[in-house]
Structure formats: structure tokens, C-alpha cells
């Protein structure tokens, strides 16, 4: 006689025996789906359930071990469309199998034979566990599908690029395509330089009114502006300064960058890349463009951001601060999307350089909010907002690597280099000085000593 005997061939006349048997079967179905069928029902169905469960556990254990040994491998795996499709399919199939096994387990229990006061508890317990686990698996499946769609919308399928001098340099543009503007115009420009091994990052901020701006010899704009963009007020738009380059190329010279669209970029973005390379001396591998029009949605999806406000910032109003609808007051503030957007964009009552500092502050605040718990719990909103707000040429094949690198970056202090007055004069920039400051920031060990 084995333990399976009273489970498969119980004394159906004893409600006490049937109740104990019912709890045993329900518990077995929860701990090892399919085991209830193996000992008391359809053995073929049970073996399928047990095998599927053991395979799922094995996949989980292998994933955990690989994550502990090489996190970047797991990040890479789960940022690929094929892997996410497989995960979504497995979750759906296993959820359906679990539902079938649970309903079959309740059939095997034969509730009518259990004690009257136990029937409701056995059924309710089974249903609650079923609903909880099915909803969890269903949500995970939806997240996998949303991730696949968002990653495909945001990231390119282009080739990866190697680090230069051990670093990845990413151009970060904050663009504004507001209703009062003809197209998008980059209002904030910076380079995030990240050590390819340690994740140590330096943010280099450039003023939008930098003038003149040199281009590398390899740039098609170098022939147009050999002395620099804006030299002697020479340009093809009304204001000759750094952020005008995007507008000029988009409106009048898109043919200079014929491959931009194919590489998931724009002629104006490629022109800005050339300009920032010429100004800083850094080779920029990738860009990220954030459209401020959708910025509020991303902040709201993250649950808001925490910042320390040093000076009052107006919401609305004119240059004389007439008609201000509201003020963002000094102090520690938790900003929702609407207030964060105004905090980043407000032009009146402060200088362009103050606004640059606020935008950089918001970037840091957003990075602090991008943690695994926050992202998973609010993933759909973040994915939807991210697809509307962000554009980049970072290939999907590199995403896992950058996620791993970003995890390292979050643990380290981010260095800041603001190329603004009094450090530099944007109207008469000394590019030898600028490039030396950049070298000192990204690699202080090899920077030239003063006076050399």
C-alpha cells in the first residue's frame, strides 16, 4: 500500500477522509502542479504538468546562476525581441496549463463528498491561488509583450560600436517641439561619457549659445564652415549658435547626411553630433534625443521625481513675470510631470545656464527613479511614454550591455563638467581650453598638467 492508494482510491463514504484528501490534492497542485493528477487522476496530464513545472524551475535556476555570474548576459537576453516572444509564449502556455490542472484537481477532490463546512474553503483557496498566480503570469506576459514593442519602437537594429579610449560617449539632446515652434529645436545639449568597464560617468554640458562652433574635417559641414559655424555671423538662419545647427540642416541642408534616416537618425541630429565632436574632441558613438513635449508623461509614469529647488521657478508668465500662474518654491520638492516639465523649460526669471543646471538635475533625478522595482511595477506606462519621448540610434543588441553598465553607474558619483561662464565664454570660446577640460574630466590621469 502506498500514499497514492487513499488518494486514488479513497473511502468516498467518509467525509473526513475525503476532506483530508481534498486538502492534500489542492496543496500538491500548488506546490507541484501535475502531481495531484499523477497520484489521483490522469497520469499523462499529470506528467505533462510536472515536467513543465520542473522545466520552468530549471530555467529559473539557470537564469539566476547566469545572472550572478554574468548579469550583462541576462540583460542582453531579455532585451531581444525573440527572447521576449519566447518568454511571453511560455508564460501563456504555462498559465493555461495551470488553469486546466487546477480545475481538474477540483474535479478530483469531489467537493460534494467533503465535509460541508470545508467545501467552500477548499474551493475558495484553490480559486484564490489560481487567480493570483494566473494574474501574476498574465501580467508578466503583458509586460514581456509591451517590452518587445517598446524596444522595437525605440532602439535600432544597427551594428554595435566599440568604445573609444575605453569609453562610450553618448550625445544627449533635449528637444522642444512646442506649438509655438516650427519643428523640434534642441535646447539642451550634453555628452555623457561612460567608462566601458567601471561605469564611471561624466556629464559634459554645452551652452546652446556657443558661437562659433568648429566641425571635424570629416564632417560635410566643415567645407561649408571651415572657420566654424557662426564665425563672423555666417549661417543660413536668423541666429548663429550651437542649437541653430540642427534647424539649419533640417530645413536647408538635409542632403549633407543622406544616410541619416536609414541609421535611425536625422540630418539635424548628425550635424549636432559633428558639432559636439568638433567642440569637445570626443568621438560620439550614439545619441539620445528626448522630446520635452512628452517629458511630463514619462515623469508621471515613473511616479514623479524628487529635486531640491534652489530658486523660485515660474510657471507661465512673460519676461517681466507678469501672468505667472504658479511658482515652484525653493526646498525639497516631489514634482509630477507637469511641474517637472516647467522646472526644466521655464525661461523667465533665470538664465539659460540656470535652466541647463535644472535640466541636468532632472536627468539625475530620473536616473534615481529608474530602479528594477519601479520599472517592473510601472512598466507599461514607462514603455508607452518612453516610445513617445525618446529617440536613439543605440542598437538593441547593445541594450543589455548598457543596462548592466548603467547599474554600475548608479552606484558611482556622476562627475559634472559645465562649459558655461565663468569657466568659458560662449561668445569667444577657447577650444583648446575646452578640450583640455574635457580630457581632464574623462581621463584625469592622462590630462596635460597646467603650464605644459
Short mmCIF file of C-alpha atoms in Angstrom, two decimals:
data_model
loop_
_atom_site.label_atom_id
_atom_site.label_comp_id
_atom_site.label_asym_id
_atom_site.label_seq_id
_atom_site.Cartn_x
_atom_site.Cartn_y
_atom_site.Cartn_z
CA UNK A 1 0.00 0.00 0.00
CA UNK A 2 1.37 3.43 -0.97
CA UNK A 3 0.48 7.04 -0.21
CA UNK A 4 -1.25 7.17 -3.59
CA UNK A 5 -3.74 4.43 -2.62
CA UNK A 6 -6.05 6.55 -0.38
CA UNK A 7 -5.67 9.44 -2.81
CA UNK A 8 -6.56 7.45 -5.93
CA UNK A 9 -8.99 5.03 -4.27
CA UNK A 10 -10.36 6.85 -1.21
CA UNK A 11 -13.18 5.81 1.08
CA UNK A 12 -15.79 8.05 -0.53
CA UNK A 13 -18.27 7.32 2.26
CA UNK A 14 -16.09 9.11 4.84
CA UNK A 15 -16.37 12.90 4.59
CA UNK A 16 -13.41 13.24 6.98
CA UNK A 17 -11.20 11.15 4.68
CA UNK A 18 -12.41 12.99 1.59
CA UNK A 19 -11.75 16.37 3.24
CA UNK A 20 -8.17 15.44 4.15
CA UNK A 21 -7.71 14.04 0.67
CA UNK A 22 -9.08 17.26 -0.82
CA UNK A 23 -6.61 19.43 1.07
CA UNK A 24 -3.77 17.10 0.09
CA UNK A 25 -4.63 17.31 -3.61
CA UNK A 26 -5.08 21.07 -3.57
CA UNK A 27 -1.76 21.55 -1.75
CA UNK A 28 0.05 19.21 -4.14
CA UNK A 29 -1.35 21.13 -7.12
CA UNK A 30 0.03 24.36 -5.69
CA UNK A 31 3.46 23.04 -4.74
CA UNK A 32 4.00 20.90 -7.84
CA UNK A 33 1.31 21.35 -10.49
CA UNK A 34 0.51 18.00 -12.09
CA UNK A 35 1.40 15.91 -9.03
CA UNK A 36 -2.28 15.66 -8.00
CA UNK A 37 -3.08 14.08 -11.35
CA UNK A 38 -0.13 11.67 -11.09
CA UNK A 39 -1.37 10.20 -7.79
CA UNK A 40 -5.13 10.55 -8.19
CA UNK A 41 -6.10 11.30 -11.78
CA UNK A 42 -4.94 11.27 -15.38
CA UNK A 43 -1.28 10.30 -15.15
CA UNK A 44 -0.44 11.53 -18.66
CA UNK A 45 -1.82 15.01 -17.90
CA UNK A 46 -0.08 14.93 -14.54
CA UNK A 47 3.29 14.04 -16.03
CA UNK A 48 2.95 16.86 -18.55
CA UNK A 49 2.24 19.29 -15.70
CA UNK A 50 5.09 18.03 -13.52
CA UNK A 51 7.56 18.06 -16.42
CA UNK A 52 6.52 21.59 -17.44
CA UNK A 53 6.88 22.79 -13.85
CA UNK A 54 10.30 21.20 -13.39
CA UNK A 55 11.49 22.68 -16.68
CA UNK A 56 10.26 26.10 -15.57
CA UNK A 57 12.09 25.75 -12.26
CA UNK A 58 15.23 24.63 -14.10
CA UNK A 59 15.05 27.65 -16.42
CA UNK A 60 14.65 29.90 -13.39
CA UNK A 61 17.64 28.38 -11.60
CA UNK A 62 19.84 28.56 -14.70
CA UNK A 63 18.79 32.18 -15.27
CA UNK A 64 19.64 33.07 -11.66
CA UNK A 65 23.05 31.37 -11.84
CA UNK A 66 23.92 33.08 -15.13
CA UNK A 67 22.74 36.42 -13.70
CA UNK A 68 25.01 36.03 -10.67
CA UNK A 69 27.98 35.13 -12.90
CA UNK A 70 27.33 37.45 -15.86
CA UNK A 71 24.46 39.96 -15.41
CA UNK A 72 25.06 41.51 -18.82
CA UNK A 73 24.26 38.16 -20.49
CA UNK A 74 20.81 38.11 -18.89
CA UNK A 75 20.18 41.78 -19.69
CA UNK A 76 21.14 41.10 -23.30
CA UNK A 77 18.94 38.01 -23.49
CA UNK A 78 15.86 39.77 -22.13
CA UNK A 79 16.23 42.85 -24.29
CA UNK A 80 15.93 40.88 -27.53
CA UNK A 81 12.60 40.59 -29.32
CA UNK A 82 12.98 36.84 -29.89
CA UNK A 83 13.68 36.13 -26.22
CA UNK A 84 10.75 38.26 -25.08
CA UNK A 85 8.44 36.49 -27.54
CA UNK A 86 9.59 33.12 -26.18
CA UNK A 87 9.05 34.28 -22.57
CA UNK A 88 5.58 35.58 -23.41
CA UNK A 89 4.65 32.31 -25.16
CA UNK A 90 5.92 30.15 -22.29
CA UNK A 91 4.02 32.21 -19.73
CA UNK A 92 0.77 31.99 -21.70
CA UNK A 93 1.11 28.22 -22.28
CA UNK A 94 2.02 27.51 -18.66
CA UNK A 95 -0.80 29.70 -17.34
CA UNK A 96 -3.34 27.82 -19.47
CA UNK A 97 -1.86 24.50 -18.29
CA UNK A 98 -2.07 25.64 -14.66
CA UNK A 99 -5.73 26.60 -15.06
CA UNK A 100 -6.51 23.21 -16.59
CA UNK A 101 -4.64 21.38 -13.80
CA UNK A 102 -6.35 23.38 -11.06
CA UNK A 103 -9.83 22.83 -12.44
CA UNK A 104 -9.07 19.14 -12.89
CA UNK A 105 -7.77 18.99 -9.31
CA UNK A 106 -11.06 20.41 -8.04
CA UNK A 107 -12.85 17.72 -10.06
CA UNK A 108 -10.67 15.06 -8.42
CA UNK A 109 -11.37 16.46 -4.96
CA UNK A 110 -15.09 15.70 -5.38
CA UNK A 111 -16.23 18.58 -3.20
CA UNK A 112 -19.68 17.05 -2.71
CA UNK A 113 -18.03 14.23 -0.73
CA UNK A 114 -16.07 16.52 1.60
CA UNK A 115 -17.36 17.90 4.88
CA UNK A 116 -19.96 20.65 4.29
CA UNK A 117 -18.00 23.24 6.29
CA UNK A 118 -14.82 22.52 4.28
CA UNK A 119 -16.22 22.68 0.74
CA UNK A 120 -16.24 26.45 0.49
CA UNK A 121 -12.77 26.79 1.99
CA UNK A 122 -11.19 24.23 -0.34
CA UNK A 123 -12.82 25.78 -3.41
CA UNK A 124 -12.10 29.36 -2.35
CA UNK A 125 -8.47 28.60 -1.51
CA UNK A 126 -7.92 26.90 -4.87
CA UNK A 127 -9.58 29.69 -6.82
CA UNK A 128 -7.71 32.45 -4.95
CA UNK A 129 -4.34 30.81 -5.57
CA UNK A 130 -5.28 30.16 -9.19
CA UNK A 131 -6.39 33.75 -9.78
CA UNK A 132 -3.32 35.17 -8.02
CA UNK A 133 -0.81 33.07 -9.92
CA UNK A 134 -2.66 33.39 -13.23
CA UNK A 135 -2.86 37.17 -12.87
CA UNK A 136 0.85 37.35 -12.00
CA UNK A 137 1.81 35.24 -15.00
CA UNK A 138 -0.63 37.15 -17.19
CA UNK A 139 0.82 40.49 -16.12
CA UNK A 140 4.35 39.21 -16.74
CA UNK A 141 3.24 38.13 -20.21
CA UNK A 142 1.78 41.58 -20.90
CA UNK A 143 5.00 43.22 -19.66
CA UNK A 144 7.05 40.99 -21.97
CA UNK A 145 4.83 41.97 -24.90
CA UNK A 146 4.99 45.67 -24.02
CA UNK A 147 8.76 45.46 -23.64
CA UNK A 148 9.11 43.83 -27.04
CA UNK A 149 7.02 46.54 -28.67
CA UNK A 150 8.73 49.42 -26.86
CA UNK A 151 12.23 48.14 -27.54
CA UNK A 152 11.41 47.75 -31.21
CA UNK A 153 9.99 51.28 -31.36
CA UNK A 154 12.86 52.98 -29.53
CA UNK A 155 16.03 51.08 -30.35
CA UNK A 156 17.57 50.39 -33.73
CA UNK A 157 18.72 47.18 -35.36
CA UNK A 158 22.03 48.68 -36.46
CA UNK A 159 25.55 47.43 -35.74
CA UNK A 160 27.21 47.95 -32.37
CA UNK A 161 30.23 50.22 -31.99
CA UNK A 162 33.32 49.63 -29.86
CA UNK A 163 34.39 52.00 -27.09
CA UNK A 164 36.90 54.72 -27.96
CA UNK A 165 39.79 55.06 -25.50
CA UNK A 166 37.86 52.78 -23.18
CA UNK A 167 34.73 54.97 -23.09
CA UNK A 168 31.31 55.27 -24.66
CA UNK A 169 30.28 58.85 -25.44
CA UNK A 170 26.56 59.43 -25.85
CA UNK A 171 25.13 62.74 -27.06
CA UNK A 172 22.04 63.71 -25.08
CA UNK A 173 19.75 66.28 -26.70
CA UNK A 174 16.72 67.81 -25.03
CA UNK A 175 14.43 68.95 -27.83
CA UNK A 176 11.31 71.09 -27.73
CA UNK A 177 8.67 70.77 -30.43
CA UNK A 178 6.13 73.04 -28.76
CA UNK A 179 3.13 74.52 -30.60
CA UNK A 180 4.92 77.89 -30.86
CA UNK A 181 7.84 76.38 -32.80
CA UNK A 182 8.46 75.27 -36.35
CA UNK A 183 9.69 71.74 -35.76
CA UNK A 184 11.89 70.46 -32.97
CA UNK A 185 14.80 72.52 -31.64
CA UNK A 186 17.43 71.17 -29.23
CA UNK A 187 17.52 73.40 -26.17
CA UNK A 188 19.89 71.36 -24.04
CA UNK A 189 22.99 69.57 -25.26
CA UNK A 190 25.34 67.36 -23.32
CA UNK A 191 27.62 64.38 -23.68
CA UNK A 192 27.52 61.51 -21.22
CA UNK A 193 30.94 59.83 -21.26
CA UNK A 194 30.94 56.40 -19.59
CA UNK A 195 33.88 54.17 -18.75
CA UNK A 196 33.20 50.94 -20.66
CA UNK A 197 34.37 48.75 -17.75
CA UNK A 198 33.59 50.53 -14.49
CA UNK A 199 30.52 52.55 -15.49
CA UNK A 200 32.06 55.76 -14.10
CA UNK A 201 30.28 58.60 -15.91
CA UNK A 202 30.99 62.24 -16.69
CA UNK A 203 28.30 64.60 -17.95
CA UNK A 204 29.59 67.43 -20.14
CA UNK A 205 27.11 70.25 -20.65
CA UNK A 206 27.41 72.70 -23.53
CA UNK A 207 25.58 76.04 -23.80
CA UNK A 208 23.15 76.42 -26.66
CA UNK A 209 24.58 79.89 -27.49
CA UNK A 210 28.10 78.60 -28.20
CA UNK A 211 29.48 80.54 -31.20
CA UNK A 212 31.45 79.88 -33.37
CA UNK A 213 31.36 76.07 -33.45
CA UNK A 214 34.07 74.04 -35.25
CA UNK A 215 33.41 70.85 -37.19
CA UNK A 216 35.80 67.90 -37.62
CA UNK A 217 37.47 67.66 -41.02
CA UNK A 218 35.40 64.54 -41.74
CA UNK A 219 32.12 66.45 -41.38
CA UNK A 220 30.30 67.64 -44.54
CA UNK A 221 29.72 70.91 -42.69
CA UNK A 222 33.45 71.55 -42.39
CA UNK A 223 33.60 72.57 -46.05
CA UNK A 224 30.59 74.86 -45.52
CA UNK A 225 32.04 76.48 -42.39
CA UNK A 226 35.83 75.97 -42.36
CA UNK A 227 36.24 78.65 -39.67
CA UNK A 228 33.36 77.35 -37.60
CA UNK A 229 29.61 77.71 -37.65
CA UNK A 230 28.62 81.30 -36.87
CA UNK A 231 32.08 82.76 -37.50
CA UNK A 232 31.56 86.42 -38.49
CA UNK A 233 27.81 85.79 -38.04
CA UNK A 234 27.80 83.47 -41.02
CA UNK A 235 24.94 80.95 -41.12
CA UNK A 236 21.68 80.40 -43.00
CA UNK A 237 19.24 81.00 -40.15
CA UNK A 238 18.46 84.06 -38.05
CA UNK A 239 20.62 83.15 -35.02
CA UNK A 240 24.09 81.66 -35.47
CA UNK A 241 24.75 79.48 -32.44
CA UNK A 242 25.15 75.82 -31.48
CA UNK A 243 21.49 74.81 -31.28
CA UNK A 244 20.73 76.54 -34.60
CA UNK A 245 22.79 73.93 -36.44
CA UNK A 246 20.02 71.36 -36.09
CA UNK A 247 17.41 73.71 -37.52
CA UNK A 248 19.58 74.88 -40.41
CA UNK A 249 20.49 71.39 -41.56
CA UNK A 250 16.94 70.06 -41.18
CA UNK A 251 15.46 72.96 -43.16
CA UNK A 252 18.10 73.69 -45.79
CA UNK A 253 20.81 71.02 -45.92
CA UNK A 254 19.39 67.55 -45.19
CA UNK A 255 21.17 66.16 -48.27
CA UNK A 256 24.50 66.55 -46.47
CA UNK A 257 23.57 63.48 -44.40
CA UNK A 258 21.86 61.11 -46.88
CA UNK A 259 22.17 58.02 -44.65
CA UNK A 260 20.73 59.60 -41.50
CA UNK A 261 17.20 58.21 -41.82
CA UNK A 262 18.48 54.73 -42.67
CA UNK A 263 20.55 54.77 -39.47
CA UNK A 264 17.53 55.80 -37.35
CA UNK A 265 18.73 59.37 -37.05
CA UNK A 266 18.04 62.73 -38.68
CA UNK A 267 20.29 65.09 -40.66
CA UNK A 268 19.99 67.68 -37.89
CA UNK A 269 21.00 65.17 -35.24
CA UNK A 270 24.03 64.08 -37.25
CA UNK A 271 25.03 67.71 -37.69
CA UNK A 272 24.78 68.21 -33.91
CA UNK A 273 26.91 65.10 -33.40
CA UNK A 274 29.60 66.59 -35.67
CA UNK A 275 29.38 69.93 -33.84
CA UNK A 276 29.78 68.39 -30.39
CA UNK A 277 32.66 66.23 -31.58
CA UNK A 278 34.38 69.30 -33.02
CA UNK A 279 33.86 71.30 -29.84
CA UNK A 280 34.92 68.66 -27.31
CA UNK A 281 37.33 66.47 -29.26
CA UNK A 282 35.37 63.35 -28.25
CA UNK A 283 34.17 60.67 -30.64
CA UNK A 284 30.42 60.23 -30.11
CA UNK A 285 29.15 56.71 -30.76
CA UNK A 286 25.43 57.18 -30.06
CA UNK A 287 22.79 59.82 -29.43
CA UNK A 288 19.62 60.04 -27.34
CA UNK A 289 17.01 62.68 -28.17
CA UNK A 290 14.32 63.48 -25.59
CA UNK A 291 11.29 65.44 -26.77
CA UNK A 292 10.23 67.76 -23.96
CA UNK A 293 6.63 67.72 -25.21
CA UNK A 294 6.21 64.17 -23.89
CA UNK A 295 8.55 64.64 -20.93
CA UNK A 296 5.66 65.06 -18.47
CA UNK A 297 4.20 61.67 -19.36
CA UNK A 298 7.50 59.93 -18.65
CA UNK A 299 7.85 61.64 -15.26
CA UNK A 300 4.27 60.71 -14.35
CA UNK A 301 4.88 57.11 -15.43
CA UNK A 302 7.87 56.99 -13.05
CA UNK A 303 5.74 58.34 -10.21
CA UNK A 304 7.33 61.79 -10.15
CA UNK A 305 10.83 62.90 -9.21
CA UNK A 306 12.47 64.40 -6.13
CA UNK A 307 14.57 67.55 -6.59
CA UNK A 308 15.97 70.30 -4.39
CA UNK A 309 14.81 73.65 -5.76
CA UNK A 310 17.24 76.48 -5.01
CA UNK A 311 15.37 79.42 -6.59
CA UNK A 312 11.73 80.12 -7.36
CA UNK A 313 10.73 78.95 -10.83
CA UNK A 314 7.68 80.49 -12.52
CA UNK A 315 5.01 78.52 -14.34
CA UNK A 316 3.83 80.67 -17.23
CA UNK A 317 4.13 84.44 -17.41
CA UNK A 318 6.28 86.73 -19.54
CA UNK A 319 9.81 88.10 -19.26
CA UNK A 320 8.59 90.62 -16.65
CA UNK A 321 7.00 87.76 -14.69
CA UNK A 322 3.52 89.10 -15.37
CA UNK A 323 0.78 86.49 -15.54
CA UNK A 324 2.64 83.79 -13.62
CA UNK A 325 0.11 81.04 -12.89
CA UNK A 326 2.10 79.35 -10.13
CA UNK A 327 5.56 79.21 -8.59
CA UNK A 328 7.73 76.20 -7.87
CA UNK A 329 9.07 77.22 -4.48
CA UNK A 330 12.57 76.56 -3.07
CA UNK A 331 13.12 73.47 -0.96
CA UNK A 332 12.90 69.72 -1.38
CA UNK A 333 10.07 69.04 -3.82
CA UNK A 334 8.41 65.99 -5.32
CA UNK A 335 7.45 67.07 -8.83
CA UNK A 336 4.86 65.46 -11.05
CA UNK A 337 5.22 65.54 -14.82
CA UNK A 338 3.56 68.93 -15.30
CA UNK A 339 5.70 70.72 -12.70
CA UNK A 340 8.89 68.87 -13.74
CA UNK A 341 8.34 69.99 -17.33
CA UNK A 342 8.02 73.61 -16.28
CA UNK A 343 11.02 73.24 -13.98
CA UNK A 344 13.06 72.12 -16.99
CA UNK A 345 11.67 74.59 -19.55
CA UNK A 346 11.00 77.84 -17.67
CA UNK A 347 12.94 80.67 -19.32
CA UNK A 348 11.89 83.71 -17.34
CA UNK A 349 13.37 84.74 -14.01
CA UNK A 350 16.66 82.91 -14.61
CA UNK A 351 19.43 82.49 -17.19
CA UNK A 352 19.95 79.84 -19.84
CA UNK A 353 22.71 78.40 -17.68
CA UNK A 354 20.37 78.10 -14.70
CA UNK A 355 17.95 76.24 -16.95
CA UNK A 356 20.76 73.92 -18.09
CA UNK A 357 21.55 73.16 -14.46
CA UNK A 358 17.88 72.40 -13.72
CA UNK A 359 17.65 70.06 -16.70
CA UNK A 360 20.80 68.24 -15.59
CA UNK A 361 19.31 67.98 -12.09
CA UNK A 362 16.18 66.39 -13.52
CA UNK A 363 18.25 63.93 -15.53
CA UNK A 364 19.94 62.78 -12.31
CA UNK A 365 16.58 62.57 -10.53
CA UNK A 366 15.14 60.41 -13.31
CA UNK A 367 18.13 58.05 -13.13
CA UNK A 368 17.47 57.58 -9.41
CA UNK A 369 13.87 56.62 -10.18
CA UNK A 370 14.88 54.05 -12.79
CA UNK A 371 15.36 51.08 -10.47
CA UNK A 372 14.20 47.50 -11.13
CA UNK A 373 11.24 47.61 -8.71
CA UNK A 374 9.95 50.92 -10.08
CA UNK A 375 10.40 49.89 -13.70
CA UNK A 376 8.68 46.50 -13.31
CA UNK A 377 5.75 47.85 -11.29
CA UNK A 378 5.10 50.72 -13.73
CA UNK A 379 6.49 49.20 -16.88
CA UNK A 380 3.59 49.69 -19.27
CA UNK A 381 3.31 53.41 -18.57
CA UNK A 382 7.08 53.87 -18.76
CA UNK A 383 7.29 51.90 -22.02
CA UNK A 384 4.46 53.86 -23.63
CA UNK A 385 5.85 57.23 -22.54
CA UNK A 386 9.41 56.23 -23.46
CA UNK A 387 8.41 55.32 -27.00
CA UNK A 388 6.79 58.76 -27.42
CA UNK A 389 9.54 60.76 -25.72
CA UNK A 390 12.83 59.14 -26.69
CA UNK A 391 14.65 58.54 -29.96
CA UNK A 392 18.08 56.93 -30.24
CA UNK A 393 20.43 55.04 -32.53
CA UNK A 394 21.64 52.73 -29.75
CA UNK A 395 21.20 49.24 -31.27
CA UNK A 396 19.00 46.76 -29.47
CA UNK A 397 21.94 44.34 -29.44
CA UNK A 398 23.83 46.77 -27.15
CA UNK A 399 20.94 47.41 -24.78
CA UNK A 400 21.76 44.61 -22.35
CA UNK A 401 25.35 45.82 -22.12
CA UNK A 402 24.27 49.39 -21.42
CA UNK A 403 21.72 48.26 -18.82
CA UNK A 404 24.49 46.42 -16.98
CA UNK A 405 26.78 49.44 -17.36
CA UNK A 406 24.00 51.71 -16.10
CA UNK A 407 23.61 49.58 -12.97
CA UNK A 408 27.29 50.20 -12.25
CA UNK A 409 26.89 53.92 -12.99
CA UNK A 410 24.05 54.25 -10.45
CA UNK A 411 26.42 53.12 -7.69
CA UNK A 412 29.04 55.78 -8.50
CA UNK A 413 29.00 59.59 -8.28
CA UNK A 414 28.42 61.20 -11.68
CA UNK A 415 31.00 63.90 -12.42
CA UNK A 416 29.77 67.16 -13.95
CA UNK A 417 31.56 69.49 -16.34
CA UNK A 418 29.54 72.55 -17.32
CA UNK A 419 31.16 74.50 -20.16
CA UNK A 420 29.48 77.77 -19.18
CA UNK A 421 30.60 81.14 -17.76
CA UNK A 422 32.79 81.86 -15.93
CA UNK A 423 34.65 78.70 -16.99
CA UNK A 424 34.33 79.55 -20.68
CA UNK A 425 32.97 82.46 -22.70
CA UNK A 426 30.41 81.01 -25.17
CA UNK A 427 30.76 84.02 -27.49
CA UNK A 428 34.58 83.68 -27.71
CA UNK A 429 35.24 80.05 -26.87
CA UNK A 430 38.80 78.80 -26.49
CA UNK A 431 38.51 75.27 -27.89
CA UNK A 432 41.99 74.26 -26.80
CA UNK A 433 40.92 75.08 -23.23
CA UNK A 434 37.56 73.34 -23.68
CA UNK A 435 39.12 70.15 -24.99
CA UNK A 436 41.70 70.12 -22.21
CA UNK A 437 38.92 70.48 -19.62
CA UNK A 438 37.12 67.58 -21.28
CA UNK A 439 40.29 65.44 -21.22
CA UNK A 440 40.79 66.21 -17.54
CA UNK A 441 37.19 65.25 -16.79
CA UNK A 442 37.06 61.95 -18.68
CA UNK A 443 40.61 60.83 -18.01
CA UNK A 444 42.36 62.93 -15.36
CA UNK A 445 45.35 60.58 -15.19
CA UNK A 446 46.44 61.44 -18.73
CA UNK A 447 45.44 65.11 -18.89
CA UNK A 448 48.21 67.61 -19.51
CA UNK A 449 49.48 69.38 -16.40
CA UNK A 450 48.97 73.11 -16.31
CA UNK A 451 51.76 75.11 -17.87
CA UNK A 452 52.94 72.27 -20.14
#
